[in-house]
Short mmCIF file of C-alpha atoms and ligand atoms in Angstrom, two decimals:
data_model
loop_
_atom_site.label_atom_id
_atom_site.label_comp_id
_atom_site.label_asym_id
_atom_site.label_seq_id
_atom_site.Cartn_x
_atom_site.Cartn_y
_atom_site.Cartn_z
CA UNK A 26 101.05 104.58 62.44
CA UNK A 27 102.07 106.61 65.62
CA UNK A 28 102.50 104.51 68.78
CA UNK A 29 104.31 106.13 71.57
CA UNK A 30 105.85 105.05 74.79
CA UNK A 31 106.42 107.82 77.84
CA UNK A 32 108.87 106.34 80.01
CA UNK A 33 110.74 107.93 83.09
CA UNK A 34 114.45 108.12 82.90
CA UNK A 35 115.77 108.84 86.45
CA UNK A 36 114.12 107.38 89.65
CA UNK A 37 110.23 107.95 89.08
CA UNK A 38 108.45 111.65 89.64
CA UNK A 39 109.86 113.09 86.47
CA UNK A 40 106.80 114.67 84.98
CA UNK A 41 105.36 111.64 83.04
CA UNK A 42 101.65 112.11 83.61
CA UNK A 43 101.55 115.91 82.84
CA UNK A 44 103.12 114.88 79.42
CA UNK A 45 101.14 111.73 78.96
CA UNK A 46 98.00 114.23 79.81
CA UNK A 47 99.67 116.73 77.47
CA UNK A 48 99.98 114.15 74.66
CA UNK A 49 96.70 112.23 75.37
CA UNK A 50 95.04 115.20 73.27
CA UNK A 51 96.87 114.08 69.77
CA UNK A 52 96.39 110.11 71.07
CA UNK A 53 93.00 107.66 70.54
CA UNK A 54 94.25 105.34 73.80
CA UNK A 55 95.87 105.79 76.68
CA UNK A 56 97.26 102.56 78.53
CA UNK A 57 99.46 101.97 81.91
CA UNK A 58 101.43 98.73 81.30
CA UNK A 59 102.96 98.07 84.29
CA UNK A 60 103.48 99.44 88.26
CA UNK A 61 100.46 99.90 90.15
CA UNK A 62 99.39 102.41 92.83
CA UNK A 63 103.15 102.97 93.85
CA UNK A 64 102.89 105.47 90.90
CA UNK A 65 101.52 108.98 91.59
CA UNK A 66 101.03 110.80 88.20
CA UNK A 67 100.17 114.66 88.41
CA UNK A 68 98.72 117.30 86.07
CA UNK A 69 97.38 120.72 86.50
CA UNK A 70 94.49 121.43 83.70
CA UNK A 71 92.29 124.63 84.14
CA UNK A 72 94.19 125.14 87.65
CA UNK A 73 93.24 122.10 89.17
CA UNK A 74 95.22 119.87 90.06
CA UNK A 75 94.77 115.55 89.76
CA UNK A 76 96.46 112.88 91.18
CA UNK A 77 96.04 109.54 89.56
CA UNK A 78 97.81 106.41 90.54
CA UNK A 79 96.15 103.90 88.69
CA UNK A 80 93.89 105.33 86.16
CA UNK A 81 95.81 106.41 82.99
CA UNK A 82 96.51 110.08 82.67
CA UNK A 83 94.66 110.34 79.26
CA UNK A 84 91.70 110.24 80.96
CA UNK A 85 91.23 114.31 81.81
CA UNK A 86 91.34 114.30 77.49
CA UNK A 87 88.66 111.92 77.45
CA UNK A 88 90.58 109.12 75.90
CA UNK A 89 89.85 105.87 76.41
CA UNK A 90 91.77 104.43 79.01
CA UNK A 91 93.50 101.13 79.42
CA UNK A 92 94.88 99.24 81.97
CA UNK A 93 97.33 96.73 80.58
CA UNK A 94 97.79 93.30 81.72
CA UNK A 95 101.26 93.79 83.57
CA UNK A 96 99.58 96.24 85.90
CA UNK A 97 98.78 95.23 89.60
CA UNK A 98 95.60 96.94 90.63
CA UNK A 99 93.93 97.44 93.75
CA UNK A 100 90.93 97.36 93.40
CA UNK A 101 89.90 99.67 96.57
CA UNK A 102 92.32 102.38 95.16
CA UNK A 103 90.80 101.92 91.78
CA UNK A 104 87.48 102.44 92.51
CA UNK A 105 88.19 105.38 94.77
CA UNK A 106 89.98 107.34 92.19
CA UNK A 107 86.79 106.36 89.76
CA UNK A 108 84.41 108.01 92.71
CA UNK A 109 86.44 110.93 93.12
CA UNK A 110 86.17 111.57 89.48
CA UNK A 111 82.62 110.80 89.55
CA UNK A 112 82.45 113.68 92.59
CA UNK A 113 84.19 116.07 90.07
CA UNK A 114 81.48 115.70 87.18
CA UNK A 115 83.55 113.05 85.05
CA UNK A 116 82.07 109.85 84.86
CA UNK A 117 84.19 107.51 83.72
CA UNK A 118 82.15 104.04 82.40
CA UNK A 119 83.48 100.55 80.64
CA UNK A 120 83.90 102.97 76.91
CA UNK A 121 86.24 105.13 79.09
CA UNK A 122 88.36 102.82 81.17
CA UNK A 123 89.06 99.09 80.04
CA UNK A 124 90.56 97.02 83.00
CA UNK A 125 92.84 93.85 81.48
CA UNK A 126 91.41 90.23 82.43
CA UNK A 127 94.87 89.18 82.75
CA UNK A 128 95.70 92.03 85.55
CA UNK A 129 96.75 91.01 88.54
CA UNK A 130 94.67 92.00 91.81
CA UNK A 131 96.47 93.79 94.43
CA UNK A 132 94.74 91.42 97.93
CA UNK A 133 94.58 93.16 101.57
CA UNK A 134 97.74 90.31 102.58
CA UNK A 135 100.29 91.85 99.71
CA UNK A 136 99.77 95.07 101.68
CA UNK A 137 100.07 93.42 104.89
CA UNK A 138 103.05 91.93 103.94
CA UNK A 139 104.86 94.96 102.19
CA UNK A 140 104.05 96.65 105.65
CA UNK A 141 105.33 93.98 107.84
CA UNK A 142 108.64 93.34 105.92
CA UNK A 143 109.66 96.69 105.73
CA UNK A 144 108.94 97.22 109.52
CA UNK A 145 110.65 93.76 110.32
CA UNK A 146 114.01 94.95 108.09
CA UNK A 147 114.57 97.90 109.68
CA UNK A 148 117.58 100.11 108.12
CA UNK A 149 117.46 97.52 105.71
CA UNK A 150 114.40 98.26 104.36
CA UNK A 151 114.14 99.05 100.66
CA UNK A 152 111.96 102.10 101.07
CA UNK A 153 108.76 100.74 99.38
CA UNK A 154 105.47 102.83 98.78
CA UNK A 155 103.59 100.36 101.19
CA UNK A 156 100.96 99.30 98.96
CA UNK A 157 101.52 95.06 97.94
CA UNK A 158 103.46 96.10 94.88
CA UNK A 159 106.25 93.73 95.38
CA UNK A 160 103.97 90.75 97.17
CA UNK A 161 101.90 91.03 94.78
CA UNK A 162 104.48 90.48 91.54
CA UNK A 163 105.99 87.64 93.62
CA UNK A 164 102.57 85.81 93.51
CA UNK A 165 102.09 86.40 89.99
CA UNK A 166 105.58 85.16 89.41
CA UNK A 167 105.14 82.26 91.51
CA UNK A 168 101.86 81.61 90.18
CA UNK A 169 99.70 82.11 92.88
CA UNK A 170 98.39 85.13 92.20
CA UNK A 171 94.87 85.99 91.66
CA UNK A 172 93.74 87.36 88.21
CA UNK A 173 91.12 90.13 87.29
CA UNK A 174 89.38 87.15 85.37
CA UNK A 175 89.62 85.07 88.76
CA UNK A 176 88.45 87.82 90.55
CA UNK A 177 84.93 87.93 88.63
CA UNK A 178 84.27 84.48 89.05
CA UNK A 179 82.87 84.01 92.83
CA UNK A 180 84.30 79.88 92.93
CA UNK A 181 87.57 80.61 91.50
CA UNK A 182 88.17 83.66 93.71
CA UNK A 183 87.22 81.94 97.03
CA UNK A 184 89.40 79.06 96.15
CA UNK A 185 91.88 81.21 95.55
CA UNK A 186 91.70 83.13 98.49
CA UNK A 187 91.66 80.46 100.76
CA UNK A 188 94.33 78.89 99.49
CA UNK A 189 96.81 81.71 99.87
CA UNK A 190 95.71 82.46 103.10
CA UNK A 191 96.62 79.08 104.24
CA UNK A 192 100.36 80.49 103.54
CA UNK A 193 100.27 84.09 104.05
CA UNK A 194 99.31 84.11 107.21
CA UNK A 195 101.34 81.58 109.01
CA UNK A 196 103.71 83.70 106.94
CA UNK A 197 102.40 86.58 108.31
CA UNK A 198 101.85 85.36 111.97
CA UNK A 199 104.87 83.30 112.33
CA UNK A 200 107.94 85.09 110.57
CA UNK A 201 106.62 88.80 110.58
CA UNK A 202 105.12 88.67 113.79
CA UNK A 203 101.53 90.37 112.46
CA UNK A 204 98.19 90.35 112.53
CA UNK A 205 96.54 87.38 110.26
CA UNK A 206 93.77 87.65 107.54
CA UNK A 207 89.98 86.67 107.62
CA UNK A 208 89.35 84.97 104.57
CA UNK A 209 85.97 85.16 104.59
CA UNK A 210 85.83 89.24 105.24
CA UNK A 211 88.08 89.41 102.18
CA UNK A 212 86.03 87.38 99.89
CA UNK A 213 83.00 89.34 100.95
CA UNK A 214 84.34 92.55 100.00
CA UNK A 215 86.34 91.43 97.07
CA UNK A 216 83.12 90.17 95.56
CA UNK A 217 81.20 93.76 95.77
CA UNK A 218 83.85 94.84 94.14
CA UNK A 219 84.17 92.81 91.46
CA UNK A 220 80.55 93.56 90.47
CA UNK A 221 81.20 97.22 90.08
CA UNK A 222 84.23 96.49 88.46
CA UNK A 223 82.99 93.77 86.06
CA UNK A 224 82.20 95.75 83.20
CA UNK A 225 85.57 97.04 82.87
CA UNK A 226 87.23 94.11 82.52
CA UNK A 227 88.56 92.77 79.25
CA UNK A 228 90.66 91.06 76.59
CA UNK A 229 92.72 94.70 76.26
CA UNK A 230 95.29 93.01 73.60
CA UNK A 231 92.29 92.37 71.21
CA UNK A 232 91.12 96.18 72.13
CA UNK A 233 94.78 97.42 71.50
CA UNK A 234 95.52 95.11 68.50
CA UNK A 235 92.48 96.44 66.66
CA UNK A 236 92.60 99.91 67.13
CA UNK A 237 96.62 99.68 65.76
CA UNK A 238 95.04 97.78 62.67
CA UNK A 239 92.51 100.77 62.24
CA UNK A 240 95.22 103.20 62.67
CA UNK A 241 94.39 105.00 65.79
CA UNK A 242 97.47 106.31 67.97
CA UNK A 243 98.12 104.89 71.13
CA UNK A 244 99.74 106.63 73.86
CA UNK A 245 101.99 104.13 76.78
CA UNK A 246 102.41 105.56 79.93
CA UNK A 247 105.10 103.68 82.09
CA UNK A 248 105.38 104.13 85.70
CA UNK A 249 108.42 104.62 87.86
CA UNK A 250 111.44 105.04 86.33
CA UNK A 251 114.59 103.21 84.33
CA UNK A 252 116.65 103.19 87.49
CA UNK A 253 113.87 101.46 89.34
CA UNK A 254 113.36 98.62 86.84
CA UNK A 255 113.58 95.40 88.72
CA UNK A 256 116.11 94.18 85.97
CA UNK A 257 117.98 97.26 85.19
CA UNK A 258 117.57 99.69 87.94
CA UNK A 259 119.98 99.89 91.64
CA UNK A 260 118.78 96.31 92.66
CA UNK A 261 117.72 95.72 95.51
CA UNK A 262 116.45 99.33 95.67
CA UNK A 263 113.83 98.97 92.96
CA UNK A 264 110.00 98.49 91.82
CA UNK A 265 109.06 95.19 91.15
CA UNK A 266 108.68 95.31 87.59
CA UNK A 267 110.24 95.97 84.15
CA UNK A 268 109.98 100.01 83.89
CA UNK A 269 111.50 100.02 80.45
CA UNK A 270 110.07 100.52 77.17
CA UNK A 271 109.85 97.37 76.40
CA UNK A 272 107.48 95.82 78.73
CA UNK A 273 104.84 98.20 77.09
CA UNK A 274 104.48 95.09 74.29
CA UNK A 275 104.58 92.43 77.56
CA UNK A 276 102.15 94.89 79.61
CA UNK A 277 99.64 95.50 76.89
CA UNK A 278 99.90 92.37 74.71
CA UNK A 279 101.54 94.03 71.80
CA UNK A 280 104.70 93.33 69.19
CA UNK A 281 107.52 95.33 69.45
CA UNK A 282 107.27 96.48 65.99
CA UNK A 283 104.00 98.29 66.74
CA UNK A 284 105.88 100.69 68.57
CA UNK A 285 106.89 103.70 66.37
CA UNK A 286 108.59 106.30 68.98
CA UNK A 287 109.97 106.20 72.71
CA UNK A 288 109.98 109.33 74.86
CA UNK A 289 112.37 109.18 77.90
CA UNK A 290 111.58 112.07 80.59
CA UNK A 291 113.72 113.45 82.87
CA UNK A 292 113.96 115.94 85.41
CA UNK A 293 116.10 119.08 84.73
CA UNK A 294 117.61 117.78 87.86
CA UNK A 295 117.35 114.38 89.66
CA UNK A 296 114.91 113.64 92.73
CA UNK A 297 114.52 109.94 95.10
CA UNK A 298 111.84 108.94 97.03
CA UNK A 299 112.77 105.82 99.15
CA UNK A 300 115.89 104.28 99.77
CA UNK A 301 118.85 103.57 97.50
CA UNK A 302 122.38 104.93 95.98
CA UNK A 303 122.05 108.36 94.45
CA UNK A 304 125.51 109.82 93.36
CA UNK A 305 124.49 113.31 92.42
CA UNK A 306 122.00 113.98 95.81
CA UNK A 307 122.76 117.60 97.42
CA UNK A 308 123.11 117.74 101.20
CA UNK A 309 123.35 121.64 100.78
CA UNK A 310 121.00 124.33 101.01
CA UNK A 311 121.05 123.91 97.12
CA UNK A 312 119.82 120.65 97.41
CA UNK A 313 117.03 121.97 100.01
CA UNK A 314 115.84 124.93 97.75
CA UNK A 315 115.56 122.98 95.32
CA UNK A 316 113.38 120.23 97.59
CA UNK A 317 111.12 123.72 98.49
CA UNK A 318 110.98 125.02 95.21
CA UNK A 319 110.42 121.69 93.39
CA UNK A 320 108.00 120.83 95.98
CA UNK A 321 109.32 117.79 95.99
CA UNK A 322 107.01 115.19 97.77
CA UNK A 323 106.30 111.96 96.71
CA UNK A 324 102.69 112.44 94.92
CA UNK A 325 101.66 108.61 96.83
CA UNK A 326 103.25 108.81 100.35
CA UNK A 327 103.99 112.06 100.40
CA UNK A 328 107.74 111.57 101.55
CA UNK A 329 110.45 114.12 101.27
CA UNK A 330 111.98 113.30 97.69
CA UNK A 331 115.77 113.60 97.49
CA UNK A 332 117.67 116.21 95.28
CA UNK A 333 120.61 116.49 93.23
CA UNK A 334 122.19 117.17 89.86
CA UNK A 335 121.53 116.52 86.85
CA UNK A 336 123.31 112.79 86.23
CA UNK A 337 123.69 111.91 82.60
CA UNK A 338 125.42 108.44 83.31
CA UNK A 339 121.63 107.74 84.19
CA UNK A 340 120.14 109.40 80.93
CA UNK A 341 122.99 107.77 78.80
CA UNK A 342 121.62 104.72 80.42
CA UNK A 343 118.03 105.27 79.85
CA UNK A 344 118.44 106.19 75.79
CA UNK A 345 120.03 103.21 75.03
CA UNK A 346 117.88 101.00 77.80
CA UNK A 347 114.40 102.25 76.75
CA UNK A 348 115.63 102.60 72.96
CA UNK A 349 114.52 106.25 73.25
CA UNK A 350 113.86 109.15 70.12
CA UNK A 351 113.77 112.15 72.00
CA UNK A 352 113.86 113.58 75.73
CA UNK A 353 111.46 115.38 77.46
CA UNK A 354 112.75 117.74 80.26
CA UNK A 355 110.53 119.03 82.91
CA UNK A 356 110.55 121.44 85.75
CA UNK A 357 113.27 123.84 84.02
CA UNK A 358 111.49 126.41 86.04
CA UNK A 359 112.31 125.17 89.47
CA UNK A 360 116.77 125.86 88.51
CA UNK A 361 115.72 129.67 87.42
CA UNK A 362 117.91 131.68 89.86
CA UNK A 363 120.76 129.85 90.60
CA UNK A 364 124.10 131.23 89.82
CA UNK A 365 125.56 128.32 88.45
CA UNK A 366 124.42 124.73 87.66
CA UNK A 367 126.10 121.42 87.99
CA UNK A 368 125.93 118.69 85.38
CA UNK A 369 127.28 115.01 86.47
CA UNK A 370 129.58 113.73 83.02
CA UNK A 371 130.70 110.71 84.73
CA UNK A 372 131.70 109.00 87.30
CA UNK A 373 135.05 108.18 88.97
CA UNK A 374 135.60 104.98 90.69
CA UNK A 375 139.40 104.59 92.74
CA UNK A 376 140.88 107.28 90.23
CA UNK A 377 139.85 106.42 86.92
CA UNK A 378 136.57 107.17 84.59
CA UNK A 379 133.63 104.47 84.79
CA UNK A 380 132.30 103.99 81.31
CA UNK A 381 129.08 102.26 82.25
CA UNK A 382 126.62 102.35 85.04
CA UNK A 383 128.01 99.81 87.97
CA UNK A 384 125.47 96.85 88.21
CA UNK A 385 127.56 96.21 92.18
CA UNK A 386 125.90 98.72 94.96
CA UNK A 387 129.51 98.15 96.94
CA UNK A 388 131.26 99.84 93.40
CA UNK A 389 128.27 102.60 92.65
CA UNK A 390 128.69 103.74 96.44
CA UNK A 391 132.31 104.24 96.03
CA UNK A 392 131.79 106.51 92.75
CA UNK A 393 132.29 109.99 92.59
CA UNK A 394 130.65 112.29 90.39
CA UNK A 395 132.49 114.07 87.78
CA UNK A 396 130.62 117.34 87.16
CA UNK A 397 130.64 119.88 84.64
CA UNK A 398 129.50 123.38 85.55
CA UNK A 399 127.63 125.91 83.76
CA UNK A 400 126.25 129.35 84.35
CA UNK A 401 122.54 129.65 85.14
CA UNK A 402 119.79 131.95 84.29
CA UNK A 403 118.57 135.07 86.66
CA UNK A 404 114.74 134.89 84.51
CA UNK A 405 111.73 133.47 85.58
CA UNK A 406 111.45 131.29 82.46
CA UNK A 407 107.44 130.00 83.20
CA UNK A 408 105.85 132.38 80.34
CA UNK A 409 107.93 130.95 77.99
CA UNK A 410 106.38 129.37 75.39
CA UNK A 411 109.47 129.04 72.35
CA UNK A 412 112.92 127.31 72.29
CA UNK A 413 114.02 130.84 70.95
CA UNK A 414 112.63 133.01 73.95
CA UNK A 415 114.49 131.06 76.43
CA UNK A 416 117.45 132.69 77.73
CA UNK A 417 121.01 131.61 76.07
CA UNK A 418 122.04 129.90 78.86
CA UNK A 419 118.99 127.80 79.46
CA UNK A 420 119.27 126.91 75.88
CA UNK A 421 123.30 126.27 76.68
CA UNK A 422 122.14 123.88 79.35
CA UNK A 423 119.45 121.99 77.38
CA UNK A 424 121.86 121.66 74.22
CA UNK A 425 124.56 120.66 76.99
CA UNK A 426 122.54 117.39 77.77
CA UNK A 427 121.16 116.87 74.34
CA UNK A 428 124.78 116.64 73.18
CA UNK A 429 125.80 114.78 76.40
CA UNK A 430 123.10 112.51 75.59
CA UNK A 431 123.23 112.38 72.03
CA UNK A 432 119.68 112.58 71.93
CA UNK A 433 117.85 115.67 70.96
CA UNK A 434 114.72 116.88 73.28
CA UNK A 435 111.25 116.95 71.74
CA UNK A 436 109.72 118.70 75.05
CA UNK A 437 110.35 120.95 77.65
CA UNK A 438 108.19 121.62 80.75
CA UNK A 439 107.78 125.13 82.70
CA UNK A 440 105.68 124.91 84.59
CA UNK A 441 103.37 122.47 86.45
CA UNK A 442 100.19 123.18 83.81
CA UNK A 443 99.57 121.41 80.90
CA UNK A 444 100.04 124.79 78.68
CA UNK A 445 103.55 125.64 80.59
CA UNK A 446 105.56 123.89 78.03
CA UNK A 447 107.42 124.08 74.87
CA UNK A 448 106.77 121.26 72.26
CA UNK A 449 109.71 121.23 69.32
CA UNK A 450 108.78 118.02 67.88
CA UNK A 451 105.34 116.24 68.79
CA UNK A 452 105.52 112.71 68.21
CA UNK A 453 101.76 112.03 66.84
CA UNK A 454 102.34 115.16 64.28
P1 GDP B 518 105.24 111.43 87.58
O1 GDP B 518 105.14 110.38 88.61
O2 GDP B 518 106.41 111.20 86.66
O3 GDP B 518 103.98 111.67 86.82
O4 GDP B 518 105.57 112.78 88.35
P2 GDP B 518 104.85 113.32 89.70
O5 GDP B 518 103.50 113.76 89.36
O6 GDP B 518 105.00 112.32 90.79
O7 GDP B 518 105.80 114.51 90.08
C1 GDP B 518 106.03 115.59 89.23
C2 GDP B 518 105.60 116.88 89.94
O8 GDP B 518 106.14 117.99 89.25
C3 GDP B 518 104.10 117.10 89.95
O9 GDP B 518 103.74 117.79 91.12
C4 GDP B 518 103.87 117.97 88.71
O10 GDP B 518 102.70 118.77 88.81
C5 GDP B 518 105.09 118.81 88.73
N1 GDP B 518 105.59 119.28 87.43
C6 GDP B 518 105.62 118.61 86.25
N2 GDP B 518 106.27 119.32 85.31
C7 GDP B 518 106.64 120.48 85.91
C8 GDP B 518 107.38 121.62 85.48
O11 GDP B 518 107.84 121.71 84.35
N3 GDP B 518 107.59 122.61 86.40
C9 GDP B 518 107.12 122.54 87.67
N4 GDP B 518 107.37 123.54 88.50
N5 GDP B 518 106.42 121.47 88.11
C10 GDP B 518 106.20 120.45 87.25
P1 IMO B 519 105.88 107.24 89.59
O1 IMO B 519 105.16 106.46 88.54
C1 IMO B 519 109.06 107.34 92.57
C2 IMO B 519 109.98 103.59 94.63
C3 IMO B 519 109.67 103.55 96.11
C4 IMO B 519 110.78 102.63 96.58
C5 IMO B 519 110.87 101.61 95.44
C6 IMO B 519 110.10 100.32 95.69
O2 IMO B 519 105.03 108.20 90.32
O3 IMO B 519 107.14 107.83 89.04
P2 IMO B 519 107.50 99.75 95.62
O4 IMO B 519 106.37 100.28 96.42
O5 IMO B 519 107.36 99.94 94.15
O6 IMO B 519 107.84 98.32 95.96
O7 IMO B 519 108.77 100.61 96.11
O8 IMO B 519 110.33 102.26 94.30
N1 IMO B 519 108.83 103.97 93.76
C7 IMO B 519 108.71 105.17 93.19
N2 IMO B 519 109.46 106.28 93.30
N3 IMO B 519 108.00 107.33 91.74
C8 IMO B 519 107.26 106.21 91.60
O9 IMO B 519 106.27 106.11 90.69
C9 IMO B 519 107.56 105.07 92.38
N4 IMO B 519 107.02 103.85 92.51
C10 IMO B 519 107.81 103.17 93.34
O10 IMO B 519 109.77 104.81 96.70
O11 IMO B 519 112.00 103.33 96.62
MG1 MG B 520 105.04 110.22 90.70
#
């Protein structure tokens, strides 16, 4: 039995669909438990390049592709990244992708909302990706959120609607000052949809359950990262759901003893998009080559992403949050050339060491970083392809956070492709 969870360790961006897409190949399933189109996974097969943000990245291996019950989907996004594939030659049908019946539906007033708060707080805002993640986990937590199974029955769904309209947009006109909702354009639209969509949409536990009980391997992709997990992350400057490894067993409908490995990935450095401490960021012109290099732009809005250090006070966190077996670290490549790298140990808060990650903003903004500082690596390190070729002091850095972490790494990435990487230890193998 091999049943593996990818989960990000840092802030989101670290890599996770280009080793998801990477993995996919030794996997039967693929399923995305939780997030929704705030996530923008990448991978670079055959020199192309793919964004997905909702559609699991197994399916460029041809996988069969779930999306788990504690996903929010929009529907509009959905179906656009199903055309686009369908433009590129891959058709992906109900065998390919399997949409939960318990997923909630991502509806045109979540975005409106999202929009209208973040305009309406100003320099408070949090930062969000804009697209009704948060709205829409309030509704499903306040139970008035719409379900893919609601969505497929026309009475249900225009009940529904109405309903929440009612609300949203006296909320909407009233305290955010913006435009209000037709109800009837929304179920009209909402119900084309749903007929292309109906097919795909399932019981995914029994689909998941059964293919554990036959043996097949199944691959969880998480979204976002462990910092940005509504429970665990730099509240208020989070997603809206659990990032963590264990919501893949919530998200998808499984036990937790199903799950036979964790993988936490992480950045050779750390990157923010959005709003939110960040103890390690670079203000330099280190921190801006590494932005250029990196190419670091949020794959969904396309925002600058923040740079700085390495931080393993935010790895240490992740191991022992997400239960993790082994580390994955990507984009080694992009800290070839520098003269010296900085690791962050710990943190110091009013002159002494902090043993844990502050859960207070007011504390976390007050800590300094306590950094350790190696020497880097002149070589161009992208052709490597074994732990052995890598120059000594790469491999001095990597064993630096292994033992920092005390958690040895399975995977490292060089390069963007999915054939720029070095696999020690393969957890399906
Ligand atoms: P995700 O959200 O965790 O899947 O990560 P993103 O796709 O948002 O961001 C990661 C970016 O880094 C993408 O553009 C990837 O193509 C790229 N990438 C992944 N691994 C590597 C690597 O090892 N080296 C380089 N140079 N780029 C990488
Ligand atoms: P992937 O899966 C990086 C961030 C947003 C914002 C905060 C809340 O590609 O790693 P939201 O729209 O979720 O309410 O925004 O979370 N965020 C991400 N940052 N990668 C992501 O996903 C993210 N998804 C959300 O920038 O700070
Ligand atoms: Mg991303």
């Amino acid at each position: 039995m091999s049943n593996i969870v990818i989960v990000g360790t840092q802030w989101g961006d670290e890599g996770k669909g280009k080793i998801v897409d990477l993995l996919a190949e030794y996997a039967d399933i693929v399923v995305r438990f939780q997030g929704g189109n705030n996530a923008g996974h990448t991978m670079v097969v055959n020199g192309k390049q793919f964004i997905f943000h909702l559609i699991p990245s197994g399916i460029l291996q041809k996988k069969t592709c779930i999306i788990g019950n504690g996903v929010v989907v929009d529907p509009e996004v959905l179906l656009e990244e199903l055309d686009r594939l369908d433009e590129k030659g891959i058709h992906v049908g109900p065998d390919e992708l399997q949409i939960s019946e318990k997923a909630h539906v991502v509806m045109p007033y979540h975005k409106a909302i999202d929009h209208a708060r973040e305009k309406k707080k100003g320099d408070k805002k949090i930062g969000t990706t804009g697209r009704g993640i948060g709205p829409s986990y309030e509704d499903k937590a306040t139970r008035r959120g719409i379900r893919f199974i609601d969505l497929i029955d026309p009475d249900v769904f225009r009940e529904k609607v109405n309903a929440n309209l009612e609300e949203k947009n006296f909320y909407l006109k009233n305290y955010l000052s913006s435009e209000t909702l037709n109800p009837e354009k929304i179920i009209e639209q909402y119900n084309k949809i749903a007929k292309r969509l109906e097919s795909h949409i399932t019981n995914i536990s029994v689909v998941i359950n059964r293919a554990i009980k036959e043996g097949k391997k199944i691959l969880f992709e998480g979204a976002q990262g462990t910092h940005l997990d509504i429970d665990h992350g730099t509240y208020p400057y989070v997603t809206s759901s659990n990032t963590i490894a264990g919501n893949a067993c919530c998200g998808a409908g499984i036990g937790p003893k199903e799950i036979t490995g964790v993988l936490g990935v992480a950045k050779a450095y750390t990157t923010r998009v959005g709003l939110g401490p960040f103890p390690t960021e670079l203000f330099d012109e280190i921190g801006d080559s590494i932005q250029k290099k990196g190419s670091e732009f949020g794959a969904t809005t396309g925002r600058k992403r923040r740079c700085g250090w390495l931080d393993t006070v935010l790895l240490k966190n992740a191991v022992y949050l997400n239960g993790l077996t082994g580390l994955v670290i990507t984009k080694l490549d992009i800290l070839d050339g520098l003269e010296s790298i900085k690791i962050c140990t710990g943190y110091e808060y009013k002159g002494e060491a902090l043993n844990d990650f502050p859960a207070s903003l007011k504390v976390l903004a007050e800590c300094k970083p306590i950094y350790e500082t190696l020497p880097g690596w002149p070589e161009d390190i992208t052709n490597i392809r074994e732990m052995e070729d890598l120059p000594q002091n790469t491999k001095n850095y990597l064993n630096r956070i292994s033992e920092m972490t005390e958690t040895s790494i399975h995977i490292v990435s060089v390069g963007p492709a999915r054939d720029e990487t070095i696999v020690l230890k393969n957890p399906f193998l």
